[in-house]
Amino acid sequence: MIAALGLLLGILAGLLFQPDIPIGLERYMPIAVVAALDAVFGALRAYLDGIFDDKVFVVSFLSNVVLAAAIVYVGDRLGVGNQLQTGVIVVLGIRIFSNSAAIRRHIFHA
């Protein structure tokens, strides 16, 4: 529940304040958002399974964002940034859909 509330507050803050993202970091923002969504869906699944731990959520959230951005940064330095960015989004997307399927099964018992 805390994760969902934090997500809603973050979205509202972003809409209200409309922060400017530096040009050099614009490339990493979609990766950071997808990585954060992965952590939020994982936290919601853990909550529904009765194994949610707030410390694990915070560590997962931060490490997902930092690791995904670091992978894309290394890819940029190696000249394969687009390929690694696509790979990161595919992997995190699979995890998001897997968690959402588990959430759906838990809620609808189907």
Short mmCIF file of N, CA and C in Angstrom, two decimals:
data_model
loop_
_atom_site.label_atom_id
_atom_site.label_comp_id
_atom_site.label_asym_id
_atom_site.label_seq_id
_atom_site.Cartn_x
_atom_site.Cartn_y
_atom_site.Cartn_z
N MET A 1 0.82 -1.19 0.00
CA MET A 1 0.00 0.00 0.00
C MET A 1 0.87 1.25 0.00
N ILE A 2 1.97 1.20 0.74
CA ILE A 2 2.86 2.35 0.80
C ILE A 2 3.49 2.60 -0.57
N ALA A 3 3.81 1.53 -1.28
CA ALA A 3 4.41 1.68 -2.61
C ALA A 3 3.45 2.36 -3.57
N ALA A 4 2.19 1.96 -3.55
CA ALA A 4 1.19 2.57 -4.44
C ALA A 4 0.97 4.03 -4.07
N LEU A 5 0.94 4.33 -2.79
CA LEU A 5 0.77 5.72 -2.35
C LEU A 5 1.98 6.56 -2.77
N GLY A 6 3.17 6.01 -2.61
CA GLY A 6 4.38 6.72 -3.03
C GLY A 6 4.40 6.97 -4.53
N LEU A 7 3.94 5.98 -5.29
CA LEU A 7 3.87 6.14 -6.75
C LEU A 7 2.90 7.25 -7.12
N LEU A 8 1.73 7.26 -6.50
CA LEU A 8 0.75 8.32 -6.78
C LEU A 8 1.26 9.70 -6.39
N LEU A 9 1.92 9.79 -5.24
CA LEU A 9 2.48 11.08 -4.82
C LEU A 9 3.58 11.54 -5.77
N GLY A 10 4.40 10.61 -6.24
CA GLY A 10 5.45 10.94 -7.20
C GLY A 10 4.88 11.43 -8.52
N ILE A 11 3.83 10.79 -8.99
CA ILE A 11 3.20 11.22 -10.24
C ILE A 11 2.59 12.61 -10.07
N LEU A 12 1.90 12.82 -8.97
CA LEU A 12 1.31 14.15 -8.72
C LEU A 12 2.37 15.23 -8.61
N ALA A 13 3.46 14.93 -7.91
CA ALA A 13 4.54 15.92 -7.78
C ALA A 13 5.15 16.24 -9.14
N GLY A 14 5.33 15.22 -9.98
CA GLY A 14 5.88 15.44 -11.31
C GLY A 14 4.96 16.28 -12.18
N LEU A 15 3.65 16.04 -12.06
CA LEU A 15 2.69 16.82 -12.84
C LEU A 15 2.59 18.26 -12.35
N LEU A 16 2.67 18.44 -11.04
CA LEU A 16 2.56 19.79 -10.49
C LEU A 16 3.80 20.64 -10.73
N PHE A 17 4.97 20.07 -10.48
CA PHE A 17 6.21 20.84 -10.55
C PHE A 17 6.86 20.81 -11.93
N GLN A 18 6.54 19.83 -12.75
CA GLN A 18 7.10 19.68 -14.09
C GLN A 18 8.61 19.97 -14.11
N PRO A 19 9.39 19.12 -13.46
CA PRO A 19 10.83 19.37 -13.39
C PRO A 19 11.50 19.24 -14.76
N ASP A 20 12.53 20.05 -14.97
CA ASP A 20 13.31 19.96 -16.19
C ASP A 20 14.40 18.90 -16.01
N ILE A 21 14.51 18.05 -17.00
CA ILE A 21 15.52 17.01 -16.97
C ILE A 21 16.69 17.47 -17.83
N PRO A 22 17.91 17.46 -17.29
CA PRO A 22 19.06 17.87 -18.10
C PRO A 22 19.17 17.01 -19.36
N ILE A 23 19.64 17.63 -20.43
CA ILE A 23 19.74 16.96 -21.73
C ILE A 23 20.54 15.66 -21.62
N GLY A 24 21.62 15.68 -20.85
CA GLY A 24 22.46 14.49 -20.73
C GLY A 24 21.79 13.32 -20.04
N LEU A 25 20.75 13.60 -19.26
CA LEU A 25 20.07 12.53 -18.51
C LEU A 25 18.77 12.10 -19.16
N GLU A 26 18.32 12.80 -20.20
CA GLU A 26 17.05 12.46 -20.84
C GLU A 26 17.04 11.03 -21.37
N ARG A 27 18.16 10.56 -21.81
CA ARG A 27 18.26 9.20 -22.36
C ARG A 27 18.00 8.14 -21.30
N TYR A 28 18.29 8.44 -20.06
CA TYR A 28 18.18 7.47 -18.98
C TYR A 28 16.83 7.50 -18.27
N MET A 29 16.03 8.52 -18.51
CA MET A 29 14.76 8.66 -17.81
C MET A 29 13.78 7.52 -18.12
N PRO A 30 13.59 7.13 -19.40
CA PRO A 30 12.67 6.01 -19.63
C PRO A 30 13.12 4.72 -18.96
N ILE A 31 14.42 4.49 -18.94
CA ILE A 31 14.95 3.29 -18.28
C ILE A 31 14.67 3.35 -16.78
N ALA A 32 14.88 4.52 -16.18
CA ALA A 32 14.65 4.67 -14.75
C ALA A 32 13.18 4.46 -14.41
N VAL A 33 12.28 4.97 -15.25
CA VAL A 33 10.85 4.82 -14.99
C VAL A 33 10.43 3.35 -15.10
N VAL A 34 10.90 2.66 -16.12
CA VAL A 34 10.55 1.24 -16.28
C VAL A 34 11.13 0.42 -15.12
N ALA A 35 12.35 0.73 -14.70
CA ALA A 35 12.95 0.01 -13.58
C ALA A 35 12.18 0.28 -12.28
N ALA A 36 11.73 1.51 -12.10
CA ALA A 36 10.94 1.84 -10.91
C ALA A 36 9.60 1.13 -10.94
N LEU A 37 8.96 1.07 -12.12
CA LEU A 37 7.69 0.35 -12.23
C LEU A 37 7.86 -1.13 -11.93
N ASP A 38 8.98 -1.70 -12.33
CA ASP A 38 9.26 -3.09 -12.02
C ASP A 38 9.30 -3.30 -10.51
N ALA A 39 9.97 -2.40 -9.80
CA ALA A 39 10.05 -2.52 -8.34
C ALA A 39 8.67 -2.34 -7.70
N VAL A 40 7.87 -1.42 -8.22
CA VAL A 40 6.54 -1.19 -7.64
C VAL A 40 5.63 -2.40 -7.86
N PHE A 41 5.63 -2.96 -9.08
CA PHE A 41 4.81 -4.14 -9.33
C PHE A 41 5.29 -5.33 -8.50
N GLY A 42 6.60 -5.45 -8.33
CA GLY A 42 7.13 -6.51 -7.47
C GLY A 42 6.70 -6.33 -6.03
N ALA A 43 6.68 -5.09 -5.57
CA ALA A 43 6.25 -4.81 -4.20
C ALA A 43 4.77 -5.11 -4.01
N LEU A 44 3.96 -4.76 -4.99
CA LEU A 44 2.53 -5.05 -4.90
C LEU A 44 2.28 -6.56 -4.89
N ARG A 45 3.01 -7.28 -5.71
CA ARG A 45 2.89 -8.74 -5.71
C ARG A 45 3.31 -9.31 -4.35
N ALA A 46 4.41 -8.83 -3.81
CA ALA A 46 4.86 -9.31 -2.50
C ALA A 46 3.85 -8.98 -1.41
N TYR A 47 3.24 -7.81 -1.50
CA TYR A 47 2.22 -7.42 -0.52
C TYR A 47 1.04 -8.39 -0.57
N LEU A 48 0.59 -8.69 -1.79
CA LEU A 48 -0.55 -9.60 -1.92
C LEU A 48 -0.19 -11.02 -1.49
N ASP A 49 1.07 -11.40 -1.65
CA ASP A 49 1.52 -12.72 -1.21
C ASP A 49 1.82 -12.76 0.28
N GLY A 50 1.79 -11.60 0.93
CA GLY A 50 2.03 -11.53 2.37
C GLY A 50 3.49 -11.56 2.77
N ILE A 51 4.40 -11.23 1.83
CA ILE A 51 5.83 -11.28 2.14
C ILE A 51 6.50 -9.92 1.90
N PHE A 52 5.72 -8.85 1.86
CA PHE A 52 6.28 -7.52 1.59
C PHE A 52 7.18 -7.08 2.73
N ASP A 53 8.33 -6.53 2.38
CA ASP A 53 9.26 -5.96 3.35
C ASP A 53 9.69 -4.60 2.81
N ASP A 54 9.46 -3.56 3.59
CA ASP A 54 9.74 -2.21 3.10
C ASP A 54 11.22 -1.99 2.81
N LYS A 55 12.10 -2.59 3.56
CA LYS A 55 13.54 -2.44 3.31
C LYS A 55 13.92 -3.09 1.98
N VAL A 56 13.36 -4.26 1.71
CA VAL A 56 13.62 -4.94 0.44
C VAL A 56 13.10 -4.08 -0.71
N PHE A 57 11.94 -3.46 -0.52
CA PHE A 57 11.37 -2.62 -1.57
C PHE A 57 12.28 -1.44 -1.88
N VAL A 58 12.73 -0.75 -0.86
CA VAL A 58 13.59 0.42 -1.07
C VAL A 58 14.89 0.03 -1.76
N VAL A 59 15.51 -1.04 -1.30
CA VAL A 59 16.75 -1.50 -1.92
C VAL A 59 16.50 -1.94 -3.36
N SER A 60 15.42 -2.66 -3.59
CA SER A 60 15.07 -3.11 -4.94
C SER A 60 14.81 -1.92 -5.86
N PHE A 61 14.07 -0.95 -5.37
CA PHE A 61 13.74 0.24 -6.15
C PHE A 61 15.00 0.98 -6.58
N LEU A 62 15.84 1.28 -5.61
CA LEU A 62 17.06 2.04 -5.91
C LEU A 62 18.04 1.24 -6.76
N SER A 63 18.22 -0.04 -6.43
CA SER A 63 19.18 -0.83 -7.19
C SER A 63 18.70 -1.07 -8.62
N ASN A 64 17.40 -1.26 -8.83
CA ASN A 64 16.87 -1.42 -10.19
C ASN A 64 17.16 -0.19 -11.03
N VAL A 65 16.88 0.97 -10.48
CA VAL A 65 17.07 2.22 -11.23
C VAL A 65 18.55 2.45 -11.52
N VAL A 66 19.40 2.30 -10.51
CA VAL A 66 20.83 2.56 -10.69
C VAL A 66 21.45 1.53 -11.64
N LEU A 67 21.12 0.26 -11.47
CA LEU A 67 21.70 -0.78 -12.32
C LEU A 67 21.24 -0.64 -13.77
N ALA A 68 19.97 -0.35 -14.00
CA ALA A 68 19.48 -0.19 -15.37
C ALA A 68 20.16 1.01 -16.03
N ALA A 69 20.27 2.12 -15.32
CA ALA A 69 20.94 3.30 -15.88
C ALA A 69 22.42 3.02 -16.13
N ALA A 70 23.06 2.29 -15.23
CA ALA A 70 24.48 1.96 -15.40
C ALA A 70 24.70 1.08 -16.63
N ILE A 71 23.81 0.12 -16.85
CA ILE A 71 23.94 -0.74 -18.03
C ILE A 71 23.83 0.08 -19.31
N VAL A 72 22.88 1.00 -19.36
CA VAL A 72 22.73 1.84 -20.55
C VAL A 72 23.92 2.78 -20.69
N TYR A 73 24.44 3.30 -19.58
CA TYR A 73 25.61 4.18 -19.64
C TYR A 73 26.82 3.43 -20.21
N VAL A 74 27.05 2.22 -19.72
CA VAL A 74 28.17 1.42 -20.23
C VAL A 74 27.95 1.12 -21.71
N GLY A 75 26.72 0.83 -22.08
CA GLY A 75 26.41 0.62 -23.50
C GLY A 75 26.70 1.84 -24.34
N ASP A 76 26.40 3.03 -23.81
CA ASP A 76 26.72 4.27 -24.53
C ASP A 76 28.22 4.41 -24.72
N ARG A 77 28.99 4.11 -23.68
CA ARG A 77 30.45 4.21 -23.77
C ARG A 77 31.01 3.20 -24.78
N LEU A 78 30.37 2.04 -24.90
CA LEU A 78 30.83 1.01 -25.82
C LEU A 78 30.27 1.19 -27.23
N GLY A 79 29.33 2.10 -27.39
CA GLY A 79 28.73 2.34 -28.69
C GLY A 79 27.55 1.44 -29.01
N VAL A 80 27.03 0.75 -28.02
CA VAL A 80 25.87 -0.12 -28.24
C VAL A 80 24.75 0.24 -27.27
N GLY A 81 24.60 1.52 -26.99
CA GLY A 81 23.62 1.98 -26.01
C GLY A 81 22.19 1.65 -26.38
N ASN A 82 21.85 1.79 -27.66
CA ASN A 82 20.47 1.50 -28.06
C ASN A 82 20.12 0.04 -27.88
N GLN A 83 21.05 -0.84 -28.19
CA GLN A 83 20.80 -2.27 -28.05
C GLN A 83 20.64 -2.66 -26.58
N LEU A 84 21.52 -2.13 -25.73
CA LEU A 84 21.40 -2.45 -24.31
C LEU A 84 20.16 -1.81 -23.70
N GLN A 85 19.80 -0.61 -24.16
CA GLN A 85 18.58 0.03 -23.67
C GLN A 85 17.37 -0.83 -24.03
N THR A 86 17.33 -1.33 -25.25
CA THR A 86 16.24 -2.20 -25.66
C THR A 86 16.22 -3.48 -24.83
N GLY A 87 17.38 -4.05 -24.59
CA GLY A 87 17.47 -5.26 -23.78
C GLY A 87 16.97 -5.05 -22.36
N VAL A 88 17.36 -3.93 -21.76
CA VAL A 88 16.92 -3.63 -20.39
C VAL A 88 15.40 -3.47 -20.36
N ILE A 89 14.84 -2.76 -21.32
CA ILE A 89 13.40 -2.55 -21.33
C ILE A 89 12.66 -3.86 -21.55
N VAL A 90 13.18 -4.73 -22.42
CA VAL A 90 12.53 -6.02 -22.65
C VAL A 90 12.55 -6.86 -21.38
N VAL A 91 13.69 -6.95 -20.72
CA VAL A 91 13.79 -7.76 -19.50
C VAL A 91 12.89 -7.21 -18.40
N LEU A 92 12.93 -5.92 -18.19
CA LEU A 92 12.08 -5.33 -17.15
C LEU A 92 10.61 -5.43 -17.53
N GLY A 93 10.30 -5.30 -18.82
CA GLY A 93 8.93 -5.45 -19.27
C GLY A 93 8.40 -6.85 -19.01
N ILE A 94 9.23 -7.85 -19.25
CA ILE A 94 8.83 -9.23 -18.96
C ILE A 94 8.54 -9.40 -17.47
N ARG A 95 9.40 -8.82 -16.64
CA ARG A 95 9.19 -8.92 -15.19
C ARG A 95 7.91 -8.19 -14.76
N ILE A 96 7.64 -7.04 -15.36
CA ILE A 96 6.42 -6.29 -15.03
C ILE A 96 5.19 -7.11 -15.41
N PHE A 97 5.17 -7.67 -16.61
CA PHE A 97 4.02 -8.47 -17.03
C PHE A 97 3.88 -9.73 -16.19
N SER A 98 4.99 -10.33 -15.80
CA SER A 98 4.93 -11.51 -14.94
C SER A 98 4.33 -11.17 -13.58
N ASN A 99 4.78 -10.06 -13.01
CA ASN A 99 4.22 -9.63 -11.73
C ASN A 99 2.76 -9.24 -11.85
N SER A 100 2.39 -8.56 -12.94
CA SER A 100 0.99 -8.16 -13.11
C SER A 100 0.10 -9.39 -13.30
N ALA A 101 0.60 -10.44 -13.96
CA ALA A 101 -0.17 -11.67 -14.10
C ALA A 101 -0.38 -12.33 -12.73
N ALA A 102 0.65 -12.33 -11.91
CA ALA A 102 0.52 -12.91 -10.57
C ALA A 102 -0.45 -12.08 -9.72
N ILE A 103 -0.42 -10.77 -9.87
CA ILE A 103 -1.35 -9.89 -9.14
C ILE A 103 -2.78 -10.17 -9.59
N ARG A 104 -2.97 -10.28 -10.90
CA ARG A 104 -4.30 -10.57 -11.45
C ARG A 104 -4.82 -11.91 -10.93
N ARG A 105 -3.96 -12.94 -10.94
CA ARG A 105 -4.38 -14.24 -10.42
C ARG A 105 -4.74 -14.17 -8.96
N HIS A 106 -4.00 -13.38 -8.21
CA HIS A 106 -4.27 -13.27 -6.77
C HIS A 106 -5.59 -12.54 -6.51
N ILE A 107 -5.83 -11.49 -7.27
CA ILE A 107 -7.06 -10.70 -7.04
C ILE A 107 -8.30 -11.42 -7.55
N PHE A 108 -8.23 -11.96 -8.77
CA PHE A 108 -9.40 -12.56 -9.39
C PHE A 108 -9.46 -14.08 -9.23
N HIS A 109 -8.45 -14.65 -8.60
CA HIS A 109 -8.39 -16.10 -8.40
C HIS A 109 -8.56 -16.85 -9.72
N ALA A 110 -7.94 -16.29 -10.77
CA ALA A 110 -8.05 -16.92 -12.09
C ALA A 110 -6.68 -17.01 -12.73
#
